[in-house]
Tab-separated table of N, CA and C in Angstrom:
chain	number	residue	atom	x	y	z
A	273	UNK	N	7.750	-38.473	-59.007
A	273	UNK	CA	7.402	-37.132	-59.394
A	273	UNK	C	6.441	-36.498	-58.394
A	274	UNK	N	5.627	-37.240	-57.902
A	274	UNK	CA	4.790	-36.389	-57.148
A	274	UNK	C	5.313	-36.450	-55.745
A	275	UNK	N	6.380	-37.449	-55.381
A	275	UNK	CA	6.835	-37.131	-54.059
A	275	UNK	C	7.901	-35.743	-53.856
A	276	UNK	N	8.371	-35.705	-55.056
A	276	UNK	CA	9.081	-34.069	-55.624
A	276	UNK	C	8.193	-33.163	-55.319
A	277	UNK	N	6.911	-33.399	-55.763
A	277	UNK	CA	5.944	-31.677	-55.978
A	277	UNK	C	5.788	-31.671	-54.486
A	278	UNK	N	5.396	-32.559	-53.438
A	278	UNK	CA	4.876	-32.455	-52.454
A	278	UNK	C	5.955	-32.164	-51.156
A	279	UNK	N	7.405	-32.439	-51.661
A	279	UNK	CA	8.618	-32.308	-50.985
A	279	UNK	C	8.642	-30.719	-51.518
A	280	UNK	N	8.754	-30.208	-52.707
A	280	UNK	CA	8.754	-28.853	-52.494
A	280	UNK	C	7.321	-28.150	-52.162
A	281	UNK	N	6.095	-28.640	-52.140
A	281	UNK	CA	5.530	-27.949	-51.346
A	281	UNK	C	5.285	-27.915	-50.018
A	282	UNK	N	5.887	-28.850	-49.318
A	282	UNK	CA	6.366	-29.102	-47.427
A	282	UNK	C	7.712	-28.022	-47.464
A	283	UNK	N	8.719	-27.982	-48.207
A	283	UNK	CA	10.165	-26.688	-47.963
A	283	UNK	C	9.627	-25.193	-48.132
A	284	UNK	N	8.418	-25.034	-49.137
A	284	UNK	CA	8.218	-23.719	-49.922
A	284	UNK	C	7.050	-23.069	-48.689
A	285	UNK	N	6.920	-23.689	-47.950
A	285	UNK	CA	5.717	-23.631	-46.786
A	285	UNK	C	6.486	-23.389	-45.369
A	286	UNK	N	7.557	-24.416	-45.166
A	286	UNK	CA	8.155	-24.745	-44.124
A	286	UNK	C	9.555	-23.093	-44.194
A	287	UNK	N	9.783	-22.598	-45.564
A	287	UNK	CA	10.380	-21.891	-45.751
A	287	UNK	C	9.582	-19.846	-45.531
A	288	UNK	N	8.784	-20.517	-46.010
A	288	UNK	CA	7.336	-18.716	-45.425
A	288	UNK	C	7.546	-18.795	-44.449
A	289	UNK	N	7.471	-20.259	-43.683
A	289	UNK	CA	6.917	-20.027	-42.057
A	289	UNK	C	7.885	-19.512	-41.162
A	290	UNK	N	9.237	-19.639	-41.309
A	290	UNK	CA	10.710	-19.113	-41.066
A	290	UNK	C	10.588	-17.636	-41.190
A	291	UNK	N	10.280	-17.276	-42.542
A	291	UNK	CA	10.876	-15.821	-42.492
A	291	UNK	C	9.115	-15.132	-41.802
A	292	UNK	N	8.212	-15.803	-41.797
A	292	UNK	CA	7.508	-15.104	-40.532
A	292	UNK	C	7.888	-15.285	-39.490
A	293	UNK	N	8.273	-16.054	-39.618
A	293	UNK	CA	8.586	-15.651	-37.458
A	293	UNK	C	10.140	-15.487	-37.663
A	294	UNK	N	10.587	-14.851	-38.274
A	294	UNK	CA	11.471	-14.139	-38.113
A	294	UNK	C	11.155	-12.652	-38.077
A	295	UNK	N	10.074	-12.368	-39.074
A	295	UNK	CA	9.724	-10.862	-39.320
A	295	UNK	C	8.650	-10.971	-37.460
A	296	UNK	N	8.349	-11.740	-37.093
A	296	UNK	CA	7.290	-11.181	-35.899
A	296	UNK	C	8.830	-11.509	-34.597
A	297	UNK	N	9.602	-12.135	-34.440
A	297	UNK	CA	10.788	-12.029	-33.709
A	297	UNK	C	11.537	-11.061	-33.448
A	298	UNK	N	11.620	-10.046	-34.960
A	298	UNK	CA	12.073	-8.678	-34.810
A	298	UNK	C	11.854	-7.825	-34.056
A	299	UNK	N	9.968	-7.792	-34.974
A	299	UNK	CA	9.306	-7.114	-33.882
A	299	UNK	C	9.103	-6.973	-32.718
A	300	UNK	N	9.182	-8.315	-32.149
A	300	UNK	CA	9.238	-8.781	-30.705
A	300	UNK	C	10.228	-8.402	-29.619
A	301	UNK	N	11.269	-8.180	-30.949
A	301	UNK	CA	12.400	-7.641	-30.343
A	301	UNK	C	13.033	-5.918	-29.650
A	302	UNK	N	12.236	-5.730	-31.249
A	302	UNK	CA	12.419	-4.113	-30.878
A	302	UNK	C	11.044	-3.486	-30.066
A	303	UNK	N	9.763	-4.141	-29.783
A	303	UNK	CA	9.116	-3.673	-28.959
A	303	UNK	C	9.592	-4.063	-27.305
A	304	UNK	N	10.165	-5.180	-27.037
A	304	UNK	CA	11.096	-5.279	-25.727
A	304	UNK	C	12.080	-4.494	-25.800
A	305	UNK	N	12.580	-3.895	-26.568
A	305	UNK	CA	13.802	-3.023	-26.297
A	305	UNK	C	13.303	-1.864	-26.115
A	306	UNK	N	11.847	-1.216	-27.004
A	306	UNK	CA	12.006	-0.234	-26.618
A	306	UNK	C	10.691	-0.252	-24.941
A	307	UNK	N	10.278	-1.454	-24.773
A	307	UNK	CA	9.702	-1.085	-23.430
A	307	UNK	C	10.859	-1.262	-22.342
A	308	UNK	N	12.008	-1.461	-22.520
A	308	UNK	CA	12.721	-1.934	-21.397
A	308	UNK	C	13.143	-0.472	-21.116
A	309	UNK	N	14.022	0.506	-22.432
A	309	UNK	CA	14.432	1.670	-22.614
A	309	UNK	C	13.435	2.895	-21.946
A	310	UNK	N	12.009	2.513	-22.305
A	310	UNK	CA	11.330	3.369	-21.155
A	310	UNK	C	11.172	2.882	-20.303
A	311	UNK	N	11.138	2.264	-19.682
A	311	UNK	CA	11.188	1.580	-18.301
A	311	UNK	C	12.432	2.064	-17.501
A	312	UNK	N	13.980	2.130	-18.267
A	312	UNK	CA	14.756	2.583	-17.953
A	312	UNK	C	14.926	4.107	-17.996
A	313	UNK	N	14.157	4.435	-18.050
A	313	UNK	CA	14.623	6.047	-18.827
A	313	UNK	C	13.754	6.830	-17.330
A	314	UNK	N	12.269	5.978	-17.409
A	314	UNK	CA	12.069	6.749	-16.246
A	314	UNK	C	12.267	6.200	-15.280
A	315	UNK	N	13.216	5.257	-14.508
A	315	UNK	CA	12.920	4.902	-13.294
A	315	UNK	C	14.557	5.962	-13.079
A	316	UNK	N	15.262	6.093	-14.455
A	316	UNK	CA	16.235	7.111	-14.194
A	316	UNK	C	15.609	8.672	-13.848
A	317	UNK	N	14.760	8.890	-14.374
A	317	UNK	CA	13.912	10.224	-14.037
A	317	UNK	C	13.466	10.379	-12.788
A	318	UNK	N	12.736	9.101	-11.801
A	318	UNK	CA	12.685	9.317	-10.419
A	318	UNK	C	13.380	9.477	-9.834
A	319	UNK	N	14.949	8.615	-9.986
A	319	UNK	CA	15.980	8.863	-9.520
A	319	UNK	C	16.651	10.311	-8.896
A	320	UNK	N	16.522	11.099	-10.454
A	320	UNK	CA	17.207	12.218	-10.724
A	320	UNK	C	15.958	13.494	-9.671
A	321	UNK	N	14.936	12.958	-10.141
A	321	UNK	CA	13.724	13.783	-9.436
A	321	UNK	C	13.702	14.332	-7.958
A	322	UNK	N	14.026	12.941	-7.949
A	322	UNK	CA	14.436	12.474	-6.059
A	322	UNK	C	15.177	13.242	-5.465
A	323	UNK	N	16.484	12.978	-5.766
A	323	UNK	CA	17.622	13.611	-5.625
A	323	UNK	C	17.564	15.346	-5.913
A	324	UNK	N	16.714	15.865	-6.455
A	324	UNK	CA	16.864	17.266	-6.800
A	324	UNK	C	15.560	17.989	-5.474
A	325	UNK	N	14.966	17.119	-5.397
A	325	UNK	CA	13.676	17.247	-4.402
A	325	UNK	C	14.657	17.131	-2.985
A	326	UNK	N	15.342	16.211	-2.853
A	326	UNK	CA	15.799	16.213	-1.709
A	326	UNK	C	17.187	17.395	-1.364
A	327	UNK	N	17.725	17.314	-2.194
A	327	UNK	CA	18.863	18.697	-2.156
A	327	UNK	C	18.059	20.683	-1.952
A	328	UNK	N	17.100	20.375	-2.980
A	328	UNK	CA	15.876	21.689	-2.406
A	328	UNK	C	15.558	21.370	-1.027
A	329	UNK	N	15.164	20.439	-0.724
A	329	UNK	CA	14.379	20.429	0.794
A	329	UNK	C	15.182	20.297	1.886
A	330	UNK	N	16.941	19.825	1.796
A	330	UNK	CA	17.951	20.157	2.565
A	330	UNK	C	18.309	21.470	2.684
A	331	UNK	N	18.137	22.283	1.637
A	331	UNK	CA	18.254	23.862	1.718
A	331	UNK	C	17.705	24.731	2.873
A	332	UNK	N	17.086	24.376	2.799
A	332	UNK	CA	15.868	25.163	3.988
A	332	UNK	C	16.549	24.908	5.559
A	333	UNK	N	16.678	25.413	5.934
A	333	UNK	CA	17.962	25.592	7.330
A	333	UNK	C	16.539	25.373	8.510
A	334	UNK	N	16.395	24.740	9.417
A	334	UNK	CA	15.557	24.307	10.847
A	334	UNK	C	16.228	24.704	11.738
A	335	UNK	N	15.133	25.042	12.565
A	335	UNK	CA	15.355	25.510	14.252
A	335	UNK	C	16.797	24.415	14.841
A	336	UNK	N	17.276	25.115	15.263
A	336	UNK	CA	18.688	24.268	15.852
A	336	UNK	C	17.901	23.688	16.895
A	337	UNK	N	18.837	22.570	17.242
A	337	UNK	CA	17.890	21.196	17.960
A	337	UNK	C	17.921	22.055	19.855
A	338	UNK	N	18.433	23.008	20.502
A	338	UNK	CA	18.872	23.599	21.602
A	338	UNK	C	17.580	24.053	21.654
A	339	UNK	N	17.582	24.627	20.348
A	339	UNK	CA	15.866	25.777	20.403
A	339	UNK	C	14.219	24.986	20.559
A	340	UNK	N	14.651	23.785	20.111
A	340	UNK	CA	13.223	22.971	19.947
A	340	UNK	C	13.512	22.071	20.818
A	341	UNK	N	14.527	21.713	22.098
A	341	UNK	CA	14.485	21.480	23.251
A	341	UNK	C	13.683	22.035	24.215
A	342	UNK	N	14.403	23.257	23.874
A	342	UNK	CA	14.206	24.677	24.974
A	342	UNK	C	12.202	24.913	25.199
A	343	UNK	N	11.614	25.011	23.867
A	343	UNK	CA	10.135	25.281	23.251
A	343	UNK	C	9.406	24.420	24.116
A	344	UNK	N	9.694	22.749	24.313
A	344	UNK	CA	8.337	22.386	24.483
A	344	UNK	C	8.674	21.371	26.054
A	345	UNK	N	7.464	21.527	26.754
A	345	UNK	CA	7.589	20.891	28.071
A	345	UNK	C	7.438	19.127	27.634
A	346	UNK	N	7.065	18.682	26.590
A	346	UNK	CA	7.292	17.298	26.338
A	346	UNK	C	8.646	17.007	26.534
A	347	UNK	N	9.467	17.503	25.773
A	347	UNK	CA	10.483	17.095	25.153
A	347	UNK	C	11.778	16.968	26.504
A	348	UNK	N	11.013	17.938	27.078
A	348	UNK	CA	12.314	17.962	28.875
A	348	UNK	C	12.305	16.899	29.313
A	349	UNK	N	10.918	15.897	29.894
A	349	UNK	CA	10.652	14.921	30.387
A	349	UNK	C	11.986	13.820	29.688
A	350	UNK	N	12.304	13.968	28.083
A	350	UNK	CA	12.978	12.964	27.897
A	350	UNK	C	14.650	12.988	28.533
A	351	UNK	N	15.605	12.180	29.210
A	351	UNK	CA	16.554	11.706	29.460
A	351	UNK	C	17.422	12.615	28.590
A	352	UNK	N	18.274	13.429	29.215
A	352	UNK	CA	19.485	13.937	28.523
A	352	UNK	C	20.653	12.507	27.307
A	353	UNK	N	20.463	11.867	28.158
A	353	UNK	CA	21.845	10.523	27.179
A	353	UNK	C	20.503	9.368	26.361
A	354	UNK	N	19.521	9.757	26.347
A	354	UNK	CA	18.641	9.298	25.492
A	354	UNK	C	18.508	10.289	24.372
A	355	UNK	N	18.355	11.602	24.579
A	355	UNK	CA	18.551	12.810	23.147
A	355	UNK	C	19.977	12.608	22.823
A	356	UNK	N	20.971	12.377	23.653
A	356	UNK	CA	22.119	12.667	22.972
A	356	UNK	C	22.694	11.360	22.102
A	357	UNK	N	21.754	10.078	22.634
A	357	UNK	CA	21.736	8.587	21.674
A	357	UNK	C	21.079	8.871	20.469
A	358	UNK	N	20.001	9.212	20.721
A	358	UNK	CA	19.160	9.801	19.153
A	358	UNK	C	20.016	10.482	18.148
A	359	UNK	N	20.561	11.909	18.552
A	359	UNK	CA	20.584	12.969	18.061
A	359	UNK	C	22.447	11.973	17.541
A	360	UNK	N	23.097	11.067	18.082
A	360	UNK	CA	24.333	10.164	17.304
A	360	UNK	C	23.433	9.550	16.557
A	361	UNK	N	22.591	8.803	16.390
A	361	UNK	CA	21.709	7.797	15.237
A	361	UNK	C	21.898	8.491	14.572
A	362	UNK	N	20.942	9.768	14.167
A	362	UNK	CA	20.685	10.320	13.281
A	362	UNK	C	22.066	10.902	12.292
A	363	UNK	N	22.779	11.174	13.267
A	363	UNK	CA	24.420	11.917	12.604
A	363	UNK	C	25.007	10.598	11.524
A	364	UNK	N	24.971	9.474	12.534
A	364	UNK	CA	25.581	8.662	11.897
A	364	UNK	C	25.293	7.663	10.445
A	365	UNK	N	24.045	7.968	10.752
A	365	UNK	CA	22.669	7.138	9.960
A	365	UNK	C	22.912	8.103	8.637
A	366	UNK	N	23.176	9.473	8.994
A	366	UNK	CA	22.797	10.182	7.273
A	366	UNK	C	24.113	11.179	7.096
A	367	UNK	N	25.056	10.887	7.929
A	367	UNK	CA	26.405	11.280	7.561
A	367	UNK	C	26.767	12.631	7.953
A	368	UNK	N	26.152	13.418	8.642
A	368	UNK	CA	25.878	14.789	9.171
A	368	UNK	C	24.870	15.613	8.310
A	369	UNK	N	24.295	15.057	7.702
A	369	UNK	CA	23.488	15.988	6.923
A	369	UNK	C	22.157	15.866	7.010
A	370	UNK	N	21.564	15.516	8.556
A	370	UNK	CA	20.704	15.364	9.001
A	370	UNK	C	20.435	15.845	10.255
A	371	UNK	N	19.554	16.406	10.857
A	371	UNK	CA	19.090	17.113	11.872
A	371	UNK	C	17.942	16.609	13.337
A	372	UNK	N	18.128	16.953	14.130
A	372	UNK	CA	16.724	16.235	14.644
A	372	UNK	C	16.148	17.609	15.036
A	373	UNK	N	14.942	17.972	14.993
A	373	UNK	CA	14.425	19.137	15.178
A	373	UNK	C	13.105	18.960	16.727
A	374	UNK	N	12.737	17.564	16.603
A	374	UNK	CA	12.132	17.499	17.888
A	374	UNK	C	11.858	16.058	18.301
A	375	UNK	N	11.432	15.864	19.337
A	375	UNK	CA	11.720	14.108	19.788
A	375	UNK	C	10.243	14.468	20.940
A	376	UNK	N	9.264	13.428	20.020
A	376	UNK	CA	7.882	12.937	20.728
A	376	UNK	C	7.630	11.931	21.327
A	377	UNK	N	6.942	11.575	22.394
A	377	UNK	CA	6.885	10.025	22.906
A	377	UNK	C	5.607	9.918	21.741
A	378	UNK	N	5.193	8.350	21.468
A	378	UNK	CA	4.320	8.179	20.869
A	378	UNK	C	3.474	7.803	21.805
A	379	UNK	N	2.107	7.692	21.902
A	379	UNK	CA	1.365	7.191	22.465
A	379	UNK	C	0.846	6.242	22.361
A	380	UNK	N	0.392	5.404	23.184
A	380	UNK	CA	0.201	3.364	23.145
A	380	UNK	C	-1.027	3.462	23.025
């Protein structure tokens, strides 16, 4: 008889302790879901941000690359088939939708 009372009080114990950590598992659950969901939500927002920032700032039309040759006595010094290697990088690198507007030596 008393190994009965003490067998149901080890199940009636062992049985609480289940449906708590089931009720804190839930929770566990739906607070990872919803930090993942913002996590996702805005790294979709930079995305979209990005992309709208960069389509505005392609708008804006620059000095054609002839004209910002022409402007500065740096820029003569450089090699005609060295601007015209650059000025393919750049075409090829961003698909024509990129420009070179001026070409600096850096200094050492």
């Amino acid at each position: 008889m008393i190994l009965y009372v003490i067998m149901k009080y080890i199940f009636a114990s062992f049985k609480k302790s289940i449906q708590t950590k089931k009720l804190n598992m839930n929770e566990a659950l739906k607070l990872m879901l919803t930090g993942m969901s913002t996590v996702f939500f805005i790294l979709i927002m930079v995305v979209v941000l990005g992309n709208v920032i960069i389509r505005i700032t392609n708008r804006f039309e620059v000095a054609p690359l002839s004209a910002a040759i022409q402007s500065g006595s740096k820029q003569s010094e450089l090699e005609s088939s060295k601007l015209a290697a650059i000025v393919s990088a750049v075409q090829i690198t961003t698909k024509g939708k990129g420009r070179v507007t001026s070409v600096e030596k850096m200094s050492d």
